[in-house]
Amino acid sequence: HGFGDWLAATENDYHGILPGAYAQYVWVLNNLVYNMGGDSIQVGQATYTVAERPNYVYIGGNVFHHDRENAVDIKRASDVIVSQNTMYGYAAVSSSSGEVVAIHNDPSYVWVIFNDVSDGRIGLISTGSTDTWFIGNVIRDISHGGGAWDGTSLYALGAAIHFRVATTGGALHNTLYNCDIGIQIPPGGSGYDVRNNIFAGRAEAMGMDVRVDSSNTIFDNNLLYGQGGAVRIGWSSTSAVDLATFKINTGKCASCPATADPLFLNPGTGDFRIPSNSPAANTGVAHAAFTTFFNRYGISIAYDYQGNTRTIGPTPDIGAYESDAL
């Protein structure tokens, strides 16, 4: 902790941990890192050649918080797994928009799975990466931080998840709660896959649960429940519509449950488990990303946020938790 000045007005890029050029098979486990002038951990550098990229980096069980830039910053690297970490406390500064986890500069096979992400200006963001997947995370309390703000913008702060440019992959089985914006995807890219997520408890009345202008994005089997139950979806438009109108206008979300309270056990204390009568129970769909992970690493990630088998009932549940594990 305390390497560099995390409160400085200008950039001072001192990190807690940095797997650098040619590093392979690096495990970063069960550390507490905070108050860095840069990031808690940065993997790779923007200038690395393909040969220099670090690969097979596992970042698990750590607590990262209150650094000047990001908890995790992944640049040119490959096969990076960020799992079961607690990360919080990131504000916008001159060299960062307050992203808790930032992925850019074209890394490949990045897996952000089963993490607790909170108290940032943006939760998880990829602005250029190949085969990047956000799976089974709890992302909560993400806000724009005050001041002038346009919740219809595709680049506004306050988003739990943001994909753009040359990113491939998607978001599966995440639980998003008390975020100004659920997911943002500007135009372009080669298509994103957004399924089996819960969007609930949106904090900003004029925010959007979904703000997407990428027409080739797959969006289905998601449960949406906005502020006071009202859902706001902006799809290729800054004008928000409800779920029923969205389905009619786009033909997407055909297998999304009707707008309904997911029945979290106690969201005020951070308990986002769901009971068996939740509308998110047994309304998800199996996904090939789990097979891709197993084939690549020989390990299954078919589990929920607590480590319970992902499909206990007839089909997977939507969100980070399996209801039948209660």
mmCIF file of C-alpha atoms in Angstrom:
data_model
loop_
_atom_site.group_PDB
_atom_site.id
_atom_site.type_symbol
_atom_site.label_atom_id
_atom_site.label_comp_id
_atom_site.label_asym_id
_atom_site.label_seq_id
_atom_site.Cartn_x
_atom_site.Cartn_y
_atom_site.Cartn_z
ATOM 1 C CA HIS A 1 0.000 0.000 0.000
ATOM 2 C CA GLY A 2 0.960 3.642 -0.361
ATOM 3 C CA PHE A 3 3.279 3.288 -3.371
ATOM 4 C CA GLY A 4 3.020 6.601 -5.204
ATOM 5 C CA ASP A 5 0.382 9.209 -4.372
ATOM 6 C CA TRP A 6 -3.158 7.988 -4.865
ATOM 7 C CA LEU A 7 -4.541 11.468 -4.117
ATOM 8 C CA ALA A 8 -2.282 13.343 -6.576
ATOM 9 C CA ALA A 9 -3.821 15.655 -9.187
ATOM 10 C CA THR A 10 -1.451 14.310 -11.876
ATOM 11 C CA GLU A 11 -0.632 10.826 -13.081
ATOM 12 C CA ASN A 12 1.976 8.860 -11.125
ATOM 13 C CA ASP A 13 1.821 5.321 -12.433
ATOM 14 C CA TYR A 14 3.046 3.273 -9.462
ATOM 15 C CA HIS A 15 1.367 -0.131 -9.203
ATOM 16 C CA GLY A 16 1.082 -2.699 -6.453
ATOM 17 C CA ILE A 17 1.755 -5.718 -8.698
ATOM 18 C CA LEU A 18 2.917 -5.807 -12.337
ATOM 19 C CA PRO A 19 3.342 -9.042 -14.298
ATOM 20 C CA GLY A 20 5.545 -7.693 -17.093
ATOM 21 C CA ALA A 21 7.266 -8.767 -20.302
ATOM 22 C CA TYR A 22 7.665 -12.521 -20.847
ATOM 23 C CA ALA A 23 6.075 -13.398 -17.468
ATOM 24 C CA GLN A 24 4.225 -16.721 -17.549
ATOM 25 C CA TYR A 25 2.142 -18.722 -15.073
ATOM 26 C CA VAL A 26 1.847 -15.996 -12.444
ATOM 27 C CA TRP A 27 -0.455 -16.526 -9.452
ATOM 28 C CA VAL A 28 -1.552 -13.480 -7.416
ATOM 29 C CA LEU A 29 -3.493 -14.809 -4.440
ATOM 30 C CA ASN A 30 -5.072 -13.438 -1.248
ATOM 31 C CA ASN A 31 -3.354 -10.050 -1.127
ATOM 32 C CA LEU A 32 -4.567 -6.713 0.229
ATOM 33 C CA VAL A 33 -3.465 -3.840 -2.056
ATOM 34 C CA TYR A 34 -4.593 -0.223 -1.766
ATOM 35 C CA ASN A 35 -3.647 3.468 -2.105
ATOM 36 C CA MET A 36 -1.429 3.009 -5.164
ATOM 37 C CA GLY A 37 -0.533 5.943 -7.408
ATOM 38 C CA GLY A 38 -1.610 3.752 -10.353
ATOM 39 C CA ASP A 39 -3.392 0.370 -10.123
ATOM 40 C CA SER A 40 -3.522 -2.378 -7.544
ATOM 41 C CA ILE A 41 -2.426 -4.690 -10.365
ATOM 42 C CA GLN A 42 -1.584 -4.033 -14.005
ATOM 43 C CA VAL A 43 -1.001 -6.941 -16.376
ATOM 44 C CA GLY A 44 1.133 -6.168 -19.432
ATOM 45 C CA GLN A 45 1.933 -2.898 -21.167
ATOM 46 C CA ALA A 46 0.373 -1.174 -24.168
ATOM 47 C CA THR A 47 3.660 -1.304 -26.104
ATOM 48 C CA TYR A 48 4.420 -5.026 -25.771
ATOM 49 C CA THR A 49 4.945 -7.152 -28.875
ATOM 50 C CA VAL A 50 3.123 -10.476 -29.149
ATOM 51 C CA ALA A 51 6.232 -12.303 -27.922
ATOM 52 C CA GLU A 52 6.584 -10.051 -24.867
ATOM 53 C CA ARG A 53 3.043 -10.418 -23.611
ATOM 54 C CA PRO A 54 2.620 -12.017 -20.194
ATOM 55 C CA ASN A 55 0.331 -15.017 -20.263
ATOM 56 C CA TYR A 56 -1.447 -17.404 -17.907
ATOM 57 C CA VAL A 57 -1.950 -14.947 -15.057
ATOM 58 C CA TYR A 58 -4.356 -15.898 -12.275
ATOM 59 C CA ILE A 59 -5.555 -13.138 -9.925
ATOM 60 C CA GLY A 60 -7.684 -14.661 -7.170
ATOM 61 C CA GLY A 61 -9.044 -13.944 -3.715
ATOM 62 C CA ASN A 62 -7.516 -10.476 -3.358
ATOM 63 C CA VAL A 63 -8.877 -7.228 -1.950
ATOM 64 C CA PHE A 64 -8.041 -4.178 -4.078
ATOM 65 C CA HIS A 65 -9.349 -0.737 -3.157
ATOM 66 C CA HIS A 66 -8.899 3.040 -3.316
ATOM 67 C CA ASP A 67 -6.103 3.449 -5.845
ATOM 68 C CA ARG A 68 -5.691 6.475 -8.077
ATOM 69 C CA GLU A 69 -6.661 4.595 -11.255
ATOM 70 C CA ASN A 70 -7.972 0.998 -11.296
ATOM 71 C CA ALA A 71 -8.129 -2.140 -9.198
ATOM 72 C CA VAL A 72 -7.182 -4.267 -12.225
ATOM 73 C CA ASP A 73 -5.824 -2.917 -15.522
ATOM 74 C CA ILE A 74 -5.220 -5.508 -18.245
ATOM 75 C CA LYS A 75 -3.288 -4.421 -21.311
ATOM 76 C CA ARG A 76 -1.406 -6.582 -23.848
ATOM 77 C CA ALA A 77 -1.520 -10.041 -22.280
ATOM 78 C CA SER A 78 -3.233 -13.366 -22.843
ATOM 79 C CA ASP A 79 -5.109 -15.901 -20.725
ATOM 80 C CA VAL A 80 -5.765 -13.727 -17.677
ATOM 81 C CA ILE A 81 -8.259 -14.917 -15.054
ATOM 82 C CA VAL A 82 -9.579 -12.451 -12.449
ATOM 83 C CA SER A 83 -11.609 -14.469 -9.961
ATOM 84 C CA GLN A 84 -13.232 -14.058 -6.532
ATOM 85 C CA ASN A 85 -11.678 -10.690 -5.742
ATOM 86 C CA THR A 86 -13.267 -7.823 -3.797
ATOM 87 C CA MET A 87 -12.663 -4.481 -5.519
ATOM 88 C CA TYR A 88 -14.022 -1.048 -4.587
ATOM 89 C CA GLY A 89 -13.349 2.661 -4.199
ATOM 90 C CA TYR A 90 -12.500 4.232 -7.600
ATOM 91 C CA ALA A 91 -13.187 7.822 -8.646
ATOM 92 C CA ALA A 92 -12.588 9.676 -11.911
ATOM 93 C CA VAL A 93 -9.219 11.474 -12.141
ATOM 94 C CA SER A 94 -7.179 13.072 -14.921
ATOM 95 C CA SER A 95 -5.819 9.739 -16.194
ATOM 96 C CA SER A 96 -8.746 7.428 -15.392
ATOM 97 C CA SER A 97 -12.525 7.505 -15.516
ATOM 98 C CA GLY A 98 -12.848 5.552 -12.277
ATOM 99 C CA GLU A 99 -13.087 2.080 -13.824
ATOM 100 C CA VAL A 100 -12.780 -0.695 -11.266
ATOM 101 C CA VAL A 101 -11.573 -3.181 -13.912
ATOM 102 C CA ALA A 102 -10.206 -1.814 -17.210
ATOM 103 C CA ILE A 103 -9.330 -3.989 -20.213
ATOM 104 C CA HIS A 104 -7.753 -2.463 -23.325
ATOM 105 C CA ASN A 105 -4.824 -2.569 -25.783
ATOM 106 C CA ASP A 106 -6.016 -5.883 -27.244
ATOM 107 C CA PRO A 107 -5.389 -8.638 -24.698
ATOM 108 C CA SER A 108 -6.932 -12.041 -25.418
ATOM 109 C CA TYR A 109 -8.799 -14.612 -23.346
ATOM 110 C CA VAL A 110 -9.600 -12.471 -20.329
ATOM 111 C CA TRP A 111 -12.013 -13.956 -17.798
ATOM 112 C CA VAL A 112 -13.472 -11.752 -15.040
ATOM 113 C CA ILE A 113 -15.453 -14.211 -12.919
ATOM 114 C CA PHE A 114 -17.149 -14.347 -9.507
ATOM 115 C CA ASN A 115 -15.904 -10.963 -8.251
ATOM 116 C CA ASP A 116 -17.506 -8.389 -5.933
ATOM 117 C CA VAL A 117 -17.180 -5.050 -7.762
ATOM 118 C CA SER A 118 -18.505 -1.850 -6.173
ATOM 119 C CA ASP A 119 -18.112 1.873 -5.536
ATOM 120 C CA GLY A 120 -16.644 3.014 -8.849
ATOM 121 C CA ARG A 121 -17.593 5.288 -11.719
ATOM 122 C CA ILE A 122 -17.587 2.299 -14.112
ATOM 123 C CA GLY A 123 -17.642 -1.345 -13.019
ATOM 124 C CA LEU A 124 -16.150 -3.512 -15.765
ATOM 125 C CA ILE A 125 -15.032 -2.075 -19.110
ATOM 126 C CA SER A 126 -13.370 -3.452 -22.221
ATOM 127 C CA THR A 127 -12.415 -1.015 -24.956
ATOM 128 C CA GLY A 128 -10.606 -3.531 -27.148
ATOM 129 C CA SER A 129 -9.900 -7.209 -26.410
ATOM 130 C CA THR A 130 -10.480 -10.662 -27.867
ATOM 131 C CA ASP A 131 -12.560 -13.319 -26.110
ATOM 132 C CA THR A 132 -13.249 -11.348 -22.937
ATOM 133 C CA TRP A 133 -15.975 -12.676 -20.650
ATOM 134 C CA PHE A 134 -17.574 -11.192 -17.545
ATOM 135 C CA ILE A 135 -19.227 -14.128 -15.764
ATOM 136 C CA GLY A 136 -20.958 -14.504 -12.411
ATOM 137 C CA ASN A 137 -19.939 -11.184 -10.878
ATOM 138 C CA VAL A 138 -21.871 -9.032 -8.403
ATOM 139 C CA ILE A 139 -21.546 -5.419 -9.570
ATOM 140 C CA ARG A 140 -23.173 -2.858 -7.301
ATOM 141 C CA ASP A 141 -23.217 0.784 -6.246
ATOM 142 C CA ILE A 142 -21.727 2.192 -9.458
ATOM 143 C CA SER A 143 -22.502 5.900 -9.848
ATOM 144 C CA HIS A 144 -21.468 8.822 -12.028
ATOM 145 C CA GLY A 145 -20.376 10.772 -8.955
ATOM 146 C CA GLY A 146 -22.388 13.958 -9.334
ATOM 147 C CA GLY A 147 -22.197 17.001 -11.594
ATOM 148 C CA ALA A 148 -23.597 17.371 -15.110
ATOM 149 C CA TRP A 149 -24.612 13.995 -16.463
ATOM 150 C CA ASP A 150 -26.507 12.552 -19.417
ATOM 151 C CA GLY A 151 -27.798 9.061 -18.686
ATOM 152 C CA THR A 152 -28.667 8.490 -22.346
ATOM 153 C CA SER A 153 -25.044 8.831 -23.468
ATOM 154 C CA LEU A 154 -23.213 5.699 -24.580
ATOM 155 C CA TYR A 155 -20.139 6.968 -22.745
ATOM 156 C CA ALA A 156 -21.655 8.339 -19.526
ATOM 157 C CA LEU A 157 -20.161 7.352 -16.200
ATOM 158 C CA GLY A 158 -22.218 5.184 -13.882
ATOM 159 C CA ALA A 159 -22.300 2.009 -16.024
ATOM 160 C CA ALA A 160 -21.874 -1.409 -14.440
ATOM 161 C CA ILE A 161 -20.613 -2.951 -17.712
ATOM 162 C CA HIS A 162 -19.270 -1.326 -20.876
ATOM 163 C CA PHE A 163 -18.056 -2.967 -24.106
ATOM 164 C CA ARG A 164 -16.836 -1.173 -27.193
ATOM 165 C CA VAL A 165 -14.578 -1.117 -30.272
ATOM 166 C CA ALA A 166 -12.756 -4.357 -31.167
ATOM 167 C CA THR A 167 -13.953 -6.408 -28.204
ATOM 168 C CA THR A 168 -15.365 -9.916 -28.543
ATOM 169 C CA GLY A 169 -17.026 -11.887 -25.777
ATOM 170 C CA GLY A 170 -19.811 -10.835 -23.465
ATOM 171 C CA ALA A 171 -21.483 -10.822 -20.058
ATOM 172 C CA LEU A 172 -23.155 -13.878 -18.507
ATOM 173 C CA HIS A 173 -24.815 -14.548 -15.133
ATOM 174 C CA ASN A 174 -23.917 -11.220 -13.535
ATOM 175 C CA THR A 175 -26.044 -9.496 -10.888
ATOM 176 C CA LEU A 176 -26.141 -5.702 -11.327
ATOM 177 C CA TYR A 177 -27.658 -3.631 -8.538
ATOM 178 C CA ASN A 178 -27.890 0.070 -7.661
ATOM 179 C CA CYS A 179 -26.019 1.215 -10.758
ATOM 180 C CA ASP A 180 -26.902 4.374 -12.698
ATOM 181 C CA ILE A 181 -26.692 2.445 -15.983
ATOM 182 C CA GLY A 182 -26.724 -1.327 -16.384
ATOM 183 C CA ILE A 183 -24.849 -1.958 -19.620
ATOM 184 C CA GLN A 184 -23.523 0.331 -22.374
ATOM 185 C CA ILE A 185 -22.467 -0.805 -25.839
ATOM 186 C CA PRO A 186 -21.763 1.850 -28.496
ATOM 187 C CA PRO A 187 -22.015 1.057 -32.232
ATOM 188 C CA GLY A 188 -19.374 -1.083 -33.908
ATOM 189 C CA GLY A 189 -17.533 -4.151 -32.727
ATOM 190 C CA SER A 190 -18.119 -7.649 -33.965
ATOM 191 C CA GLY A 191 -21.007 -8.481 -31.658
ATOM 192 C CA TYR A 192 -21.392 -9.124 -27.941
ATOM 193 C CA ASP A 193 -23.259 -11.813 -26.048
ATOM 194 C CA VAL A 194 -25.293 -10.593 -23.059
ATOM 195 C CA ARG A 195 -27.365 -13.305 -21.418
ATOM 196 C CA ASN A 196 -28.501 -14.574 -18.018
ATOM 197 C CA ASN A 197 -27.916 -11.278 -16.176
ATOM 198 C CA ILE A 198 -30.056 -9.508 -13.555
ATOM 199 C CA PHE A 199 -30.427 -5.725 -13.951
ATOM 200 C CA ALA A 200 -32.103 -4.394 -10.807
ATOM 201 C CA GLY A 201 -32.364 -1.412 -8.467
ATOM 202 C CA ARG A 202 -31.151 1.228 -10.926
ATOM 203 C CA ALA A 203 -30.092 4.225 -8.862
ATOM 204 C CA GLU A 204 -30.740 7.096 -11.296
ATOM 205 C CA ALA A 205 -34.288 7.830 -12.427
ATOM 206 C CA MET A 206 -32.964 9.113 -15.786
ATOM 207 C CA GLY A 207 -30.383 6.375 -16.212
ATOM 208 C CA MET A 208 -30.960 3.344 -18.402
ATOM 209 C CA ASP A 209 -30.883 -0.308 -17.495
ATOM 210 C CA VAL A 210 -29.737 -1.015 -21.044
ATOM 211 C CA ARG A 211 -28.123 1.512 -23.391
ATOM 212 C CA VAL A 212 -26.977 -0.270 -26.543
ATOM 213 C CA ASP A 213 -26.452 0.925 -30.116
ATOM 214 C CA SER A 214 -24.747 -2.252 -31.355
ATOM 215 C CA SER A 215 -27.417 -3.988 -33.416
ATOM 216 C CA ASN A 216 -25.526 -7.304 -33.618
ATOM 217 C CA THR A 217 -25.468 -7.725 -29.833
ATOM 218 C CA ILE A 218 -27.215 -10.850 -28.536
ATOM 219 C CA PHE A 219 -29.461 -9.858 -25.634
ATOM 220 C CA ASP A 220 -31.679 -12.542 -24.122
ATOM 221 C CA ASN A 221 -32.594 -14.440 -20.944
ATOM 222 C CA ASN A 222 -31.959 -11.321 -18.859
ATOM 223 C CA LEU A 223 -34.181 -10.201 -15.965
ATOM 224 C CA LEU A 224 -34.767 -6.439 -15.776
ATOM 225 C CA TYR A 225 -36.277 -4.643 -12.807
ATOM 226 C CA GLY A 226 -35.593 -0.921 -12.628
ATOM 227 C CA GLN A 227 -36.189 1.804 -10.104
ATOM 228 C CA GLY A 228 -39.637 1.215 -8.619
ATOM 229 C CA GLY A 229 -40.047 -1.611 -11.109
ATOM 230 C CA ALA A 230 -39.847 0.672 -14.161
ATOM 231 C CA VAL A 231 -37.407 -0.505 -16.836
ATOM 232 C CA ARG A 232 -35.664 1.931 -19.187
ATOM 233 C CA ILE A 233 -34.081 0.513 -22.348
ATOM 234 C CA GLY A 234 -32.402 2.644 -24.996
ATOM 235 C CA TRP A 235 -31.600 0.445 -28.005
ATOM 236 C CA SER A 236 -30.269 2.451 -30.957
ATOM 237 C CA SER A 237 -32.110 5.397 -29.443
ATOM 238 C CA THR A 238 -31.755 7.903 -26.630
ATOM 239 C CA SER A 239 -35.489 7.509 -25.966
ATOM 240 C CA ALA A 240 -36.161 4.910 -23.283
ATOM 241 C CA VAL A 241 -38.840 2.226 -23.668
ATOM 242 C CA ASP A 242 -40.104 -0.502 -21.364
ATOM 243 C CA LEU A 243 -39.378 -4.204 -21.807
ATOM 244 C CA ALA A 244 -42.566 -5.041 -23.696
ATOM 245 C CA THR A 245 -42.008 -2.228 -26.216
ATOM 246 C CA PHE A 246 -38.345 -3.197 -26.583
ATOM 247 C CA LYS A 247 -39.326 -6.748 -27.509
ATOM 248 C CA ILE A 248 -41.798 -5.533 -30.109
ATOM 249 C CA ASN A 249 -39.410 -2.955 -31.596
ATOM 250 C CA THR A 250 -36.342 -5.189 -31.870
ATOM 251 C CA GLY A 251 -37.423 -8.824 -31.701
ATOM 252 C CA LYS A 252 -34.764 -9.293 -29.020
ATOM 253 C CA CYS A 253 -35.135 -10.592 -25.474
ATOM 254 C CA ALA A 254 -37.711 -13.161 -26.562
ATOM 255 C CA SER A 255 -36.801 -15.424 -23.629
ATOM 256 C CA CYS A 256 -36.417 -12.669 -21.053
ATOM 257 C CA PRO A 257 -38.797 -13.085 -18.092
ATOM 258 C CA ALA A 258 -41.397 -10.391 -17.608
ATOM 259 C CA THR A 259 -40.313 -7.379 -15.580
ATOM 260 C CA ALA A 260 -40.503 -8.490 -11.957
ATOM 261 C CA ASP A 261 -38.703 -8.165 -8.643
ATOM 262 C CA PRO A 262 -35.901 -10.791 -8.489
ATOM 263 C CA LEU A 263 -36.616 -11.194 -4.760
ATOM 264 C CA PHE A 264 -33.059 -10.814 -3.507
ATOM 265 C CA LEU A 265 -32.837 -12.065 0.068
ATOM 266 C CA ASN A 266 -31.418 -8.827 1.476
ATOM 267 C CA PRO A 267 -29.845 -6.427 -1.034
ATOM 268 C CA GLY A 268 -29.339 -3.805 1.683
ATOM 269 C CA THR A 269 -26.734 -6.042 3.297
ATOM 270 C CA GLY A 270 -25.304 -7.275 0.004
ATOM 271 C CA ASP A 271 -27.161 -10.606 -0.009
ATOM 272 C CA PHE A 272 -28.192 -11.108 -3.648
ATOM 273 C CA ARG A 273 -29.173 -14.742 -3.360
ATOM 274 C CA ILE A 274 -32.558 -15.594 -4.816
ATOM 275 C CA PRO A 275 -35.273 -17.995 -3.604
ATOM 276 C CA SER A 276 -36.768 -20.762 -5.721
ATOM 277 C CA ASN A 277 -39.838 -18.614 -6.483
ATOM 278 C CA SER A 278 -37.752 -15.795 -7.969
ATOM 279 C CA PRO A 279 -38.565 -14.984 -11.617
ATOM 280 C CA ALA A 280 -34.824 -15.477 -12.226
ATOM 281 C CA ALA A 281 -34.969 -19.130 -11.124
ATOM 282 C CA ASN A 282 -34.667 -21.711 -13.924
ATOM 283 C CA THR A 283 -35.107 -19.094 -16.658
ATOM 284 C CA GLY A 284 -31.524 -18.911 -17.918
ATOM 285 C CA VAL A 285 -29.884 -20.757 -20.770
ATOM 286 C CA ALA A 286 -26.722 -22.864 -21.048
ATOM 287 C CA HIS A 287 -23.816 -21.125 -22.771
ATOM 288 C CA ALA A 288 -20.804 -22.318 -24.755
ATOM 289 C CA ALA A 289 -18.371 -20.000 -22.913
ATOM 290 C CA PHE A 290 -18.276 -22.502 -20.048
ATOM 291 C CA THR A 291 -17.162 -25.225 -22.468
ATOM 292 C CA THR A 292 -14.554 -22.897 -23.976
ATOM 293 C CA PHE A 293 -13.063 -22.296 -20.535
ATOM 294 C CA PHE A 294 -12.968 -26.006 -19.726
ATOM 295 C CA ASN A 295 -11.402 -26.940 -23.057
ATOM 296 C CA ARG A 296 -8.744 -24.256 -22.682
ATOM 297 C CA TYR A 297 -7.759 -24.791 -19.038
ATOM 298 C CA GLY A 298 -9.141 -28.197 -18.023
ATOM 299 C CA ILE A 299 -11.159 -26.645 -15.164
ATOM 300 C CA SER A 300 -14.923 -26.121 -14.910
ATOM 301 C CA ILE A 301 -16.414 -22.748 -13.997
ATOM 302 C CA ALA A 302 -19.978 -24.075 -14.062
ATOM 303 C CA TYR A 303 -20.591 -22.688 -10.572
ATOM 304 C CA ASP A 304 -22.417 -19.767 -9.063
ATOM 305 C CA TYR A 305 -20.985 -16.899 -7.002
ATOM 306 C CA GLN A 306 -20.877 -19.070 -3.856
ATOM 307 C CA GLY A 307 -19.309 -22.083 -5.547
ATOM 308 C CA ASN A 308 -22.504 -24.090 -5.952
ATOM 309 C CA THR A 309 -23.014 -26.110 -9.120
ATOM 310 C CA ARG A 310 -24.354 -23.741 -11.751
ATOM 311 C CA THR A 311 -27.306 -25.838 -12.938
ATOM 312 C CA ILE A 312 -29.024 -27.522 -10.004
ATOM 313 C CA GLY A 313 -32.562 -27.277 -11.359
ATOM 314 C CA PRO A 314 -33.771 -28.029 -14.899
ATOM 315 C CA THR A 315 -32.034 -24.967 -16.396
ATOM 316 C CA PRO A 316 -29.557 -22.379 -15.103
ATOM 317 C CA ASP A 317 -30.808 -19.473 -13.028
ATOM 318 C CA ILE A 318 -30.353 -15.888 -14.169
ATOM 319 C CA GLY A 319 -27.844 -13.858 -12.166
ATOM 320 C CA ALA A 320 -24.813 -14.664 -10.043
ATOM 321 C CA TYR A 321 -26.568 -17.130 -7.686
ATOM 322 C CA GLU A 322 -28.359 -20.462 -8.089
ATOM 323 C CA SER A 323 -31.640 -20.453 -6.172
ATOM 324 C CA ASP A 324 -31.705 -24.183 -5.460
ATOM 325 C CA ALA A 325 -28.525 -23.863 -3.395
ATOM 326 C CA LEU A 326 -30.404 -22.065 -0.556
#
